mmCIF file of C-alpha atoms in Angstrom:
data_model
loop_
_atom_site.group_PDB
_atom_site.id
_atom_site.type_symbol
_atom_site.label_atom_id
_atom_site.label_comp_id
_atom_site.label_asym_id
_atom_site.label_seq_id
_atom_site.Cartn_x
_atom_site.Cartn_y
_atom_site.Cartn_z
ATOM 1 C CA UNK A 1 110.629 94.181 70.885
ATOM 2 C CA UNK A 2 113.804 91.857 69.912
ATOM 3 C CA UNK A 3 111.886 88.417 70.717
ATOM 4 C CA UNK A 4 109.499 86.033 68.718
ATOM 5 C CA UNK A 5 108.087 83.586 71.151
ATOM 6 C CA UNK A 6 104.988 82.089 69.973
ATOM 7 C CA UNK A 7 101.943 83.811 71.446
ATOM 8 C CA UNK A 8 98.191 83.774 70.787
ATOM 9 C CA UNK A 9 96.601 87.223 71.016
ATOM 10 C CA UNK A 10 93.479 88.664 72.692
ATOM 11 C CA UNK A 11 91.869 92.070 72.419
ATOM 12 C CA UNK A 12 91.086 93.291 76.062
ATOM 13 C CA UNK A 13 87.421 93.846 76.348
ATOM 14 C CA UNK A 14 86.672 97.330 76.244
ATOM 15 C CA UNK A 15 83.635 97.930 78.195
ATOM 16 C CA UNK A 16 85.771 99.600 80.832
ATOM 17 C CA UNK A 17 87.507 101.710 78.355
ATOM 18 C CA UNK A 18 85.715 101.910 75.038
ATOM 19 C CA UNK A 19 84.476 105.117 74.321
ATOM 20 C CA UNK A 20 81.629 103.944 71.881
ATOM 21 C CA UNK A 21 80.081 101.811 74.668
ATOM 22 C CA UNK A 22 77.485 102.688 77.431
ATOM 23 C CA UNK A 23 76.403 100.871 80.683
ATOM 24 C CA UNK A 24 78.564 97.752 79.678
ATOM 25 C CA UNK A 25 80.238 95.673 82.160
ATOM 26 C CA UNK A 26 81.727 93.185 80.002
ATOM 27 C CA UNK A 27 82.558 91.938 76.342
ATOM 28 C CA UNK A 28 83.844 88.828 75.289
ATOM 29 C CA UNK A 29 87.343 88.609 74.310
ATOM 30 C CA UNK A 30 88.267 86.567 70.960
ATOM 31 C CA UNK A 31 91.566 84.519 70.399
ATOM 32 C CA UNK A 32 93.240 86.170 67.232
ATOM 33 C CA UNK A 33 96.200 84.542 66.976
ATOM 34 C CA UNK A 34 99.672 85.359 67.794
ATOM 35 C CA UNK A 35 100.188 89.238 67.977
ATOM 36 C CA UNK A 36 103.214 90.389 69.768
ATOM 37 C CA UNK A 37 104.977 93.868 69.595
ATOM 38 C CA UNK A 38 101.356 95.592 68.570
ATOM 39 C CA UNK A 39 100.923 98.908 66.769
ATOM 40 C CA UNK A 40 97.701 100.409 66.215
ATOM 41 C CA UNK A 41 96.932 102.955 63.442
ATOM 42 C CA UNK A 42 94.043 105.152 63.146
ATOM 43 C CA UNK A 43 92.932 105.684 59.385
ATOM 44 C CA UNK A 44 89.877 106.441 57.328
ATOM 45 C CA UNK A 45 87.274 106.046 60.356
ATOM 46 C CA UNK A 46 88.887 102.516 61.036
ATOM 47 C CA UNK A 47 91.743 101.198 62.849
ATOM 48 C CA UNK A 48 94.654 98.700 61.545
ATOM 49 C CA UNK A 49 96.515 96.853 64.327
ATOM 50 C CA UNK A 50 100.199 95.544 62.881
ATOM 51 C CA UNK A 51 102.244 93.134 64.913
ATOM 52 C CA UNK A 52 105.414 90.779 64.731
ATOM 53 C CA UNK A 53 105.658 87.802 62.429
ATOM 54 C CA UNK A 54 103.386 84.656 63.064
ATOM 55 C CA UNK A 55 100.865 82.457 61.387
ATOM 56 C CA UNK A 56 103.103 82.548 58.239
ATOM 57 C CA UNK A 57 102.964 86.342 57.703
ATOM 58 C CA UNK A 58 105.654 88.506 58.001
ATOM 59 C CA UNK A 59 103.655 91.590 59.150
ATOM 60 C CA UNK A 60 100.286 90.299 60.673
ATOM 61 C CA UNK A 61 97.527 92.826 60.227
ATOM 62 C CA UNK A 62 93.788 93.401 61.788
ATOM 63 C CA UNK A 63 91.308 95.738 61.135
ATOM 64 C CA UNK A 64 88.399 96.930 63.036
ATOM 65 C CA UNK A 65 85.682 99.567 62.667
ATOM 66 C CA UNK A 66 85.100 100.297 66.211
ATOM 67 C CA UNK A 67 88.162 98.964 68.396
ATOM 68 C CA UNK A 68 85.834 96.021 69.810
ATOM 69 C CA UNK A 69 85.386 93.534 66.648
ATOM 70 C CA UNK A 70 88.630 92.825 64.548
ATOM 71 C CA UNK A 71 89.375 90.573 61.332
ATOM 72 C CA UNK A 72 92.516 89.170 60.147
ATOM 73 C CA UNK A 73 93.856 90.481 56.935
ATOM 74 C CA UNK A 74 96.431 89.409 54.346
ATOM 75 C CA UNK A 75 100.225 89.742 55.102
ATOM 76 C CA UNK A 76 100.849 93.296 54.942
ATOM 77 C CA UNK A 77 104.317 92.860 53.883
ATOM 78 C CA UNK A 78 104.348 89.439 51.825
ATOM 79 C CA UNK A 79 107.637 89.861 50.028
ATOM 80 C CA UNK A 80 111.098 90.688 51.767
ATOM 81 C CA UNK A 81 113.335 93.264 50.765
ATOM 82 C CA UNK A 82 116.682 92.480 49.264
ATOM 83 C CA UNK A 83 118.756 92.571 52.264
ATOM 84 C CA UNK A 84 116.824 90.510 54.466
ATOM 85 C CA UNK A 85 117.359 87.021 55.350
ATOM 86 C CA UNK A 86 115.120 84.675 53.564
ATOM 87 C CA UNK A 87 115.182 81.698 55.969
ATOM 88 C CA UNK A 88 114.139 82.925 59.417
ATOM 89 C CA UNK A 89 113.946 86.517 58.187
ATOM 90 C CA UNK A 90 112.589 87.579 62.233
ATOM 91 C CA UNK A 91 110.308 90.329 60.977
ATOM 92 C CA UNK A 92 109.489 92.266 64.090
ATOM 93 C CA UNK A 93 107.677 95.457 65.562
ATOM 94 C CA UNK A 94 105.911 96.932 62.786
ATOM 95 C CA UNK A 95 104.967 100.690 63.026
ATOM 96 C CA UNK A 96 103.257 102.669 60.241
ATOM 97 C CA UNK A 97 102.964 106.364 59.699
ATOM 98 C CA UNK A 98 100.816 108.152 56.803
ATOM 99 C CA UNK A 99 102.942 110.545 54.844
ATOM 100 C CA UNK A 100 100.721 112.180 52.157
ATOM 101 C CA UNK A 101 99.358 109.873 49.953
ATOM 102 C CA UNK A 102 101.720 106.962 51.146
ATOM 103 C CA UNK A 103 102.049 104.712 54.203
ATOM 104 C CA UNK A 104 105.517 104.012 55.316
ATOM 105 C CA UNK A 105 105.930 100.765 57.376
ATOM 106 C CA UNK A 106 109.025 100.659 59.545
ATOM 107 C CA UNK A 107 110.114 97.150 60.648
ATOM 108 C CA UNK A 108 112.807 95.071 61.856
ATOM 109 C CA UNK A 109 114.307 92.216 60.182
ATOM 110 C CA UNK A 110 117.580 89.984 60.227
ATOM 111 C CA UNK A 111 120.088 91.897 57.877
ATOM 112 C CA UNK A 112 122.204 89.161 55.544
ATOM 113 C CA UNK A 113 125.213 91.490 55.299
ATOM 114 C CA UNK A 114 125.704 92.419 58.973
ATOM 115 C CA UNK A 115 124.236 89.199 60.411
ATOM 116 C CA UNK A 116 122.073 91.617 62.843
ATOM 117 C CA UNK A 117 118.658 92.560 63.140
ATOM 118 C CA UNK A 118 118.355 96.008 61.573
ATOM 119 C CA UNK A 119 115.550 98.481 60.571
ATOM 120 C CA UNK A 120 113.975 98.850 57.190
ATOM 121 C CA UNK A 121 111.078 101.094 55.670
ATOM 122 C CA UNK A 122 108.473 99.992 53.175
ATOM 123 C CA UNK A 123 105.894 101.718 51.255
ATOM 124 C CA UNK A 124 102.233 101.273 50.111
ATOM 125 C CA UNK A 125 99.500 103.216 48.676
ATOM 126 C CA UNK A 126 97.119 101.876 51.321
ATOM 127 C CA UNK A 127 97.176 101.263 55.104
ATOM 128 C CA UNK A 128 96.404 97.535 54.583
ATOM 129 C CA UNK A 129 99.685 97.091 52.158
ATOM 130 C CA UNK A 130 101.226 95.257 50.321
ATOM 131 C CA UNK A 131 104.211 97.190 51.685
ATOM 132 C CA UNK A 132 107.317 96.894 49.454
ATOM 133 C CA UNK A 133 110.854 97.575 50.496
ATOM 134 C CA UNK A 134 113.143 97.527 47.216
ATOM 135 C CA UNK A 135 116.030 99.241 49.179
ATOM 136 C CA UNK A 136 119.556 97.176 48.852
ATOM 137 C CA UNK A 137 120.294 97.787 52.553
ATOM 138 C CA UNK A 138 118.581 98.539 55.857
ATOM 139 C CA UNK A 139 117.724 101.845 56.743
ATOM 140 C CA UNK A 140 119.358 101.790 59.866
ATOM 141 C CA UNK A 141 121.617 99.076 61.039
ATOM 142 C CA UNK A 142 123.988 99.681 63.868
ATOM 143 C CA UNK A 143 126.092 96.603 63.570
ATOM 144 C CA UNK A 144 128.898 97.668 65.872
ATOM 145 C CA UNK A 145 126.031 98.150 68.696
ATOM 146 C CA UNK A 146 124.848 94.565 68.017
ATOM 147 C CA UNK A 147 122.181 95.909 65.461
ATOM 148 C CA UNK A 148 118.953 98.127 65.706
ATOM 149 C CA UNK A 149 115.375 97.240 66.286
ATOM 150 C CA UNK A 150 111.905 98.798 67.276
ATOM 151 C CA UNK A 151 111.685 101.684 65.050
ATOM 152 C CA UNK A 152 108.875 104.203 65.794
ATOM 153 C CA UNK A 153 108.131 107.268 63.545
ATOM 154 C CA UNK A 154 107.053 110.565 64.880
ATOM 155 C CA UNK A 155 105.876 113.867 63.216
ATOM 156 C CA UNK A 156 106.400 117.197 65.124
ATOM 157 C CA UNK A 157 106.164 120.815 63.582
ATOM 158 C CA UNK A 158 106.381 119.398 60.112
ATOM 159 C CA UNK A 159 109.623 117.594 60.567
ATOM 160 C CA UNK A 160 109.904 113.630 60.867
ATOM 161 C CA UNK A 161 111.826 111.634 63.314
ATOM 162 C CA UNK A 162 112.545 107.787 63.911
ATOM 163 C CA UNK A 163 113.133 106.331 67.337
ATOM 164 C CA UNK A 164 114.880 103.136 67.604
ATOM 165 C CA UNK A 165 116.925 100.797 69.960
ATOM 166 C CA UNK A 166 120.380 99.425 69.507
ATOM 167 C CA UNK A 167 120.198 95.820 70.213
ATOM 168 C CA UNK A 168 123.276 95.507 72.597
ATOM 169 C CA UNK A 169 121.489 92.781 74.598
ATOM 170 C CA UNK A 170 122.377 90.264 71.794
ATOM 171 C CA UNK A 171 126.044 90.635 72.350
ATOM 172 C CA UNK A 172 126.405 91.578 76.112
ATOM 173 C CA UNK A 173 126.345 95.050 75.448
ATOM 174 C CA UNK A 174 124.466 98.173 77.063
ATOM 175 C CA UNK A 175 121.283 99.079 75.128
ATOM 176 C CA UNK A 176 120.464 102.682 74.084
ATOM 177 C CA UNK A 177 117.382 104.297 72.684
ATOM 178 C CA UNK A 178 118.043 106.831 69.599
ATOM 179 C CA UNK A 179 116.246 109.283 67.846
ATOM 180 C CA UNK A 180 117.190 110.285 64.492
ATOM 181 C CA UNK A 181 115.629 112.940 61.962
ATOM 182 C CA UNK A 182 114.156 111.584 58.141
ATOM 183 C CA UNK A 183 113.756 113.203 55.266
ATOM 184 C CA UNK A 184 110.213 114.283 54.555
ATOM 185 C CA UNK A 185 109.476 110.964 52.432
ATOM 186 C CA UNK A 186 110.396 108.988 55.315
ATOM 187 C CA UNK A 187 112.956 106.848 53.616
ATOM 188 C CA UNK A 188 116.337 108.196 54.452
ATOM 189 C CA UNK A 189 117.894 109.232 57.615
ATOM 190 C CA UNK A 190 119.166 112.975 58.121
ATOM 191 C CA UNK A 191 122.387 113.897 60.164
ATOM 192 C CA UNK A 192 123.324 111.663 62.961
ATOM 193 C CA UNK A 193 121.555 109.853 65.856
ATOM 194 C CA UNK A 194 121.048 111.372 69.187
ATOM 195 C CA UNK A 195 121.190 109.030 72.221
ATOM 196 C CA UNK A 196 118.459 109.560 74.316
ATOM 197 C CA UNK A 197 118.572 106.722 76.877
ATOM 198 C CA UNK A 198 120.690 103.869 78.159
ATOM 199 C CA UNK A 199 119.673 101.260 80.601
ATOM 200 C CA UNK A 200 120.796 101.677 84.072
ATOM 201 C CA UNK A 201 117.539 102.155 86.163
ATOM 202 C CA UNK A 202 116.887 98.904 88.918
ATOM 203 C CA UNK A 203 113.747 98.045 87.122
ATOM 204 C CA UNK A 204 115.127 98.236 83.490
ATOM 205 C CA UNK A 205 117.589 95.231 84.223
ATOM 206 C CA UNK A 206 119.787 94.871 80.876
ATOM 207 C CA UNK A 207 117.541 96.046 78.250
ATOM 208 C CA UNK A 208 115.579 98.937 77.177
ATOM 209 C CA UNK A 209 113.311 98.834 73.860
ATOM 210 C CA UNK A 210 110.119 99.883 72.308
ATOM 211 C CA UNK A 211 110.537 103.738 72.410
ATOM 212 C CA UNK A 212 107.425 105.804 71.565
ATOM 213 C CA UNK A 213 107.608 109.567 71.600
ATOM 214 C CA UNK A 214 104.263 111.380 72.702
ATOM 215 C CA UNK A 215 103.606 115.183 72.420
ATOM 216 C CA UNK A 216 100.539 116.226 74.964
ATOM 217 C CA UNK A 217 100.158 119.972 75.946
ATOM 218 C CA UNK A 218 103.298 121.049 74.532
ATOM 219 C CA UNK A 219 105.694 118.582 76.587
ATOM 220 C CA UNK A 220 107.308 115.370 75.093
ATOM 221 C CA UNK A 221 107.155 112.140 76.652
ATOM 222 C CA UNK A 222 109.290 109.327 75.932
ATOM 223 C CA UNK A 223 107.428 105.938 76.819
ATOM 224 C CA UNK A 224 109.481 102.682 76.287
ATOM 225 C CA UNK A 225 109.716 99.109 77.841
ATOM 226 C CA UNK A 226 112.627 97.320 79.699
ATOM 227 C CA UNK A 227 113.845 94.170 81.326
ATOM 228 C CA UNK A 228 113.465 90.567 80.254
ATOM 229 C CA UNK A 229 110.461 90.217 77.864
ATOM 230 C CA UNK A 230 110.088 86.528 78.940
ATOM 231 C CA UNK A 231 109.299 87.084 82.644
ATOM 232 C CA UNK A 232 107.235 89.269 84.690
ATOM 233 C CA UNK A 233 109.993 92.142 85.323
ATOM 234 C CA UNK A 234 109.057 93.430 81.731
ATOM 235 C CA UNK A 235 107.346 96.690 81.932
ATOM 236 C CA UNK A 236 106.997 100.093 80.664
ATOM 237 C CA UNK A 237 108.481 103.316 81.863
ATOM 238 C CA UNK A 238 108.788 106.877 80.523
ATOM 239 C CA UNK A 239 111.141 109.697 80.523
ATOM 240 C CA UNK A 240 110.669 113.707 80.038
ATOM 241 C CA UNK A 241 112.390 115.151 76.884
ATOM 242 C CA UNK A 242 112.999 118.447 76.056
ATOM 243 C CA UNK A 243 112.259 118.104 72.570
ATOM 244 C CA UNK A 244 111.905 115.247 69.816
ATOM 245 C CA UNK A 245 115.893 114.898 69.591
ATOM 246 C CA UNK A 246 116.124 115.023 73.581
ATOM 247 C CA UNK A 247 117.710 115.409 76.138
ATOM 248 C CA UNK A 248 115.370 112.804 77.801
ATOM 249 C CA UNK A 249 115.506 112.177 81.531
ATOM 250 C CA UNK A 250 113.688 109.015 83.106
ATOM 251 C CA UNK A 251 110.922 109.879 85.709
ATOM 252 C CA UNK A 252 111.395 107.957 88.740
ATOM 253 C CA UNK A 253 112.797 104.328 88.944
ATOM 254 C CA UNK A 254 109.802 102.284 88.479
ATOM 255 C CA UNK A 255 107.228 101.555 85.404
ATOM 256 C CA UNK A 256 103.970 103.009 85.090
ATOM 257 C CA UNK A 257 102.704 99.585 83.388
ATOM 258 C CA UNK A 258 103.642 96.470 85.088
ATOM 259 C CA UNK A 259 102.781 92.943 86.290
ATOM 260 C CA UNK A 260 99.966 93.077 88.679
ATOM 261 C CA UNK A 261 98.742 89.726 90.193
ATOM 262 C CA UNK A 262 95.325 91.605 90.955
ATOM 263 C CA UNK A 263 94.662 92.353 87.244
ATOM 264 C CA UNK A 264 96.124 89.064 85.989
ATOM 265 C CA UNK A 265 98.572 91.077 83.971
ATOM 266 C CA UNK A 266 102.264 89.463 83.482
ATOM 267 C CA UNK A 267 105.195 90.922 81.672
ATOM 268 C CA UNK A 268 103.263 93.879 79.918
ATOM 269 C CA UNK A 269 104.899 96.044 77.195
ATOM 270 C CA UNK A 270 106.046 97.158 73.926
ATOM 271 C CA UNK A 271 103.433 99.895 74.065
ATOM 272 C CA UNK A 272 101.926 102.210 71.162
ATOM 273 C CA UNK A 273 99.901 105.301 71.583
ATOM 274 C CA UNK A 274 97.075 106.124 69.372
ATOM 275 C CA UNK A 275 93.982 108.567 69.318
ATOM 276 C CA UNK A 276 90.343 107.453 68.820
ATOM 277 C CA UNK A 277 87.483 110.546 69.210
ATOM 278 C CA UNK A 278 90.119 112.452 70.814
ATOM 279 C CA UNK A 279 90.821 110.029 73.608
ATOM 280 C CA UNK A 280 94.639 108.450 73.809
ATOM 281 C CA UNK A 281 94.781 104.730 73.844
ATOM 282 C CA UNK A 282 97.859 102.394 74.666
ATOM 283 C CA UNK A 283 98.053 99.134 72.907
ATOM 284 C CA UNK A 284 100.564 96.497 74.180
ATOM 285 C CA UNK A 285 100.804 93.024 74.904
ATOM 286 C CA UNK A 286 101.074 90.873 77.897
ATOM 287 C CA UNK A 287 101.538 87.049 78.636
ATOM 288 C CA UNK A 288 98.665 84.663 79.208
ATOM 289 C CA UNK A 289 98.591 83.123 82.357
ATOM 290 C CA UNK A 290 97.750 79.477 83.263
ATOM 291 C CA UNK A 291 95.170 78.507 86.173
ATOM 292 C CA UNK A 292 98.242 78.279 88.801
ATOM 293 C CA UNK A 293 99.247 81.778 87.935
ATOM 294 C CA UNK A 294 102.365 80.747 85.833
ATOM 295 C CA UNK A 295 103.249 82.201 82.644
ATOM 296 C CA UNK A 296 101.632 80.315 79.473
ATOM 297 C CA UNK A 297 103.344 80.638 75.905
ATOM 298 C CA UNK A 298 100.827 83.278 74.367
ATOM 299 C CA UNK A 299 100.774 86.999 74.443
ATOM 300 C CA UNK A 300 97.701 88.717 74.265
ATOM 301 C CA UNK A 301 96.790 92.238 72.795
ATOM 302 C CA UNK A 302 95.325 95.022 75.206
ATOM 303 C CA UNK A 303 94.059 98.181 74.322
ATOM 304 C CA UNK A 304 93.137 100.243 77.045
ATOM 305 C CA UNK A 305 92.424 104.290 77.664
ATOM 306 C CA UNK A 306 95.671 106.326 78.542
ATOM 307 C CA UNK A 307 95.317 109.149 80.854
ATOM 308 C CA UNK A 308 97.899 112.159 81.706
ATOM 309 C CA UNK A 309 98.133 112.931 85.488
ATOM 310 C CA UNK A 310 100.427 115.809 85.953
ATOM 311 C CA UNK A 311 102.181 114.620 83.023
ATOM 312 C CA UNK A 312 102.424 110.914 84.091
ATOM 313 C CA UNK A 313 100.926 108.595 81.738
ATOM 314 C CA UNK A 314 98.075 106.363 83.529
ATOM 315 C CA UNK A 315 96.849 102.993 82.163
ATOM 316 C CA UNK A 316 92.973 103.149 82.848
ATOM 317 C CA UNK A 317 92.302 99.238 82.547
ATOM 318 C CA UNK A 318 93.133 96.247 82.612
ATOM 319 C CA UNK A 319 90.094 94.444 81.256
ATOM 320 C CA UNK A 320 90.520 91.242 79.567
ATOM 321 C CA UNK A 321 87.690 88.947 79.785
ATOM 322 C CA UNK A 322 88.452 85.292 79.149
#
């Protein structure tokens, strides 16, 4: 997500969704800190949650052994790459994949040369980091399209792909979601990017972003977020794709995850999908609401079960207990 307003994160209570609990109606939610643009990695029997910069950290990191109790860890990427602006680096939307014995973290930061937000890749021997990016330039930087943000890796049949968004809304341009193949080490792109989607459906407004490719039952589904992140129009939709490089076609003209007064959910999005004990889960953030129902300044982390009904993603929540 290409924004960095302050927010406190709260993990959604998982009594209605957690696979480890029985007969539980509620679980207390605990303030964790600013935690926008979440991504969850299942690793070695535990779970690592990464998020956009805040709390004097470039890449925020939490760890849990059960998806219920979380503890904060040190900055996952304490040092910046040579290409990143040191003052106000805007490190956003980290996602991590394990490749062999190494972990690669894809992130967005402000590129000195282009003066745009661009995507880099950092490497670590552990999921907790520290991740290091020694590259002299970004991995992907579509400066002519306004920059590049929201990188998301995906493996399929032994090949590796990266999804990202051109940041055209920074400069009164359309926004696009692209896919591009990566080398096996995840540190270099291969060939040319393929454009999968462009904003244009009514609910999307002027922005599409935060791509997440999922393959279930041999079918490829691209989840993405759209519209104004700062208000109730922000939501998540999906497209059906012919393969990891497309073509992709949005399904309908309505999001599957959106603002809900009944659920007290406001502006949910920037989703990520992971599995725990064979069950799909979706992590995303949404805004805190004031007692009068208006948006507050904090964004919370939600984690809910994700089901697939006739190919449609269905979020089985929401359960934020205050």
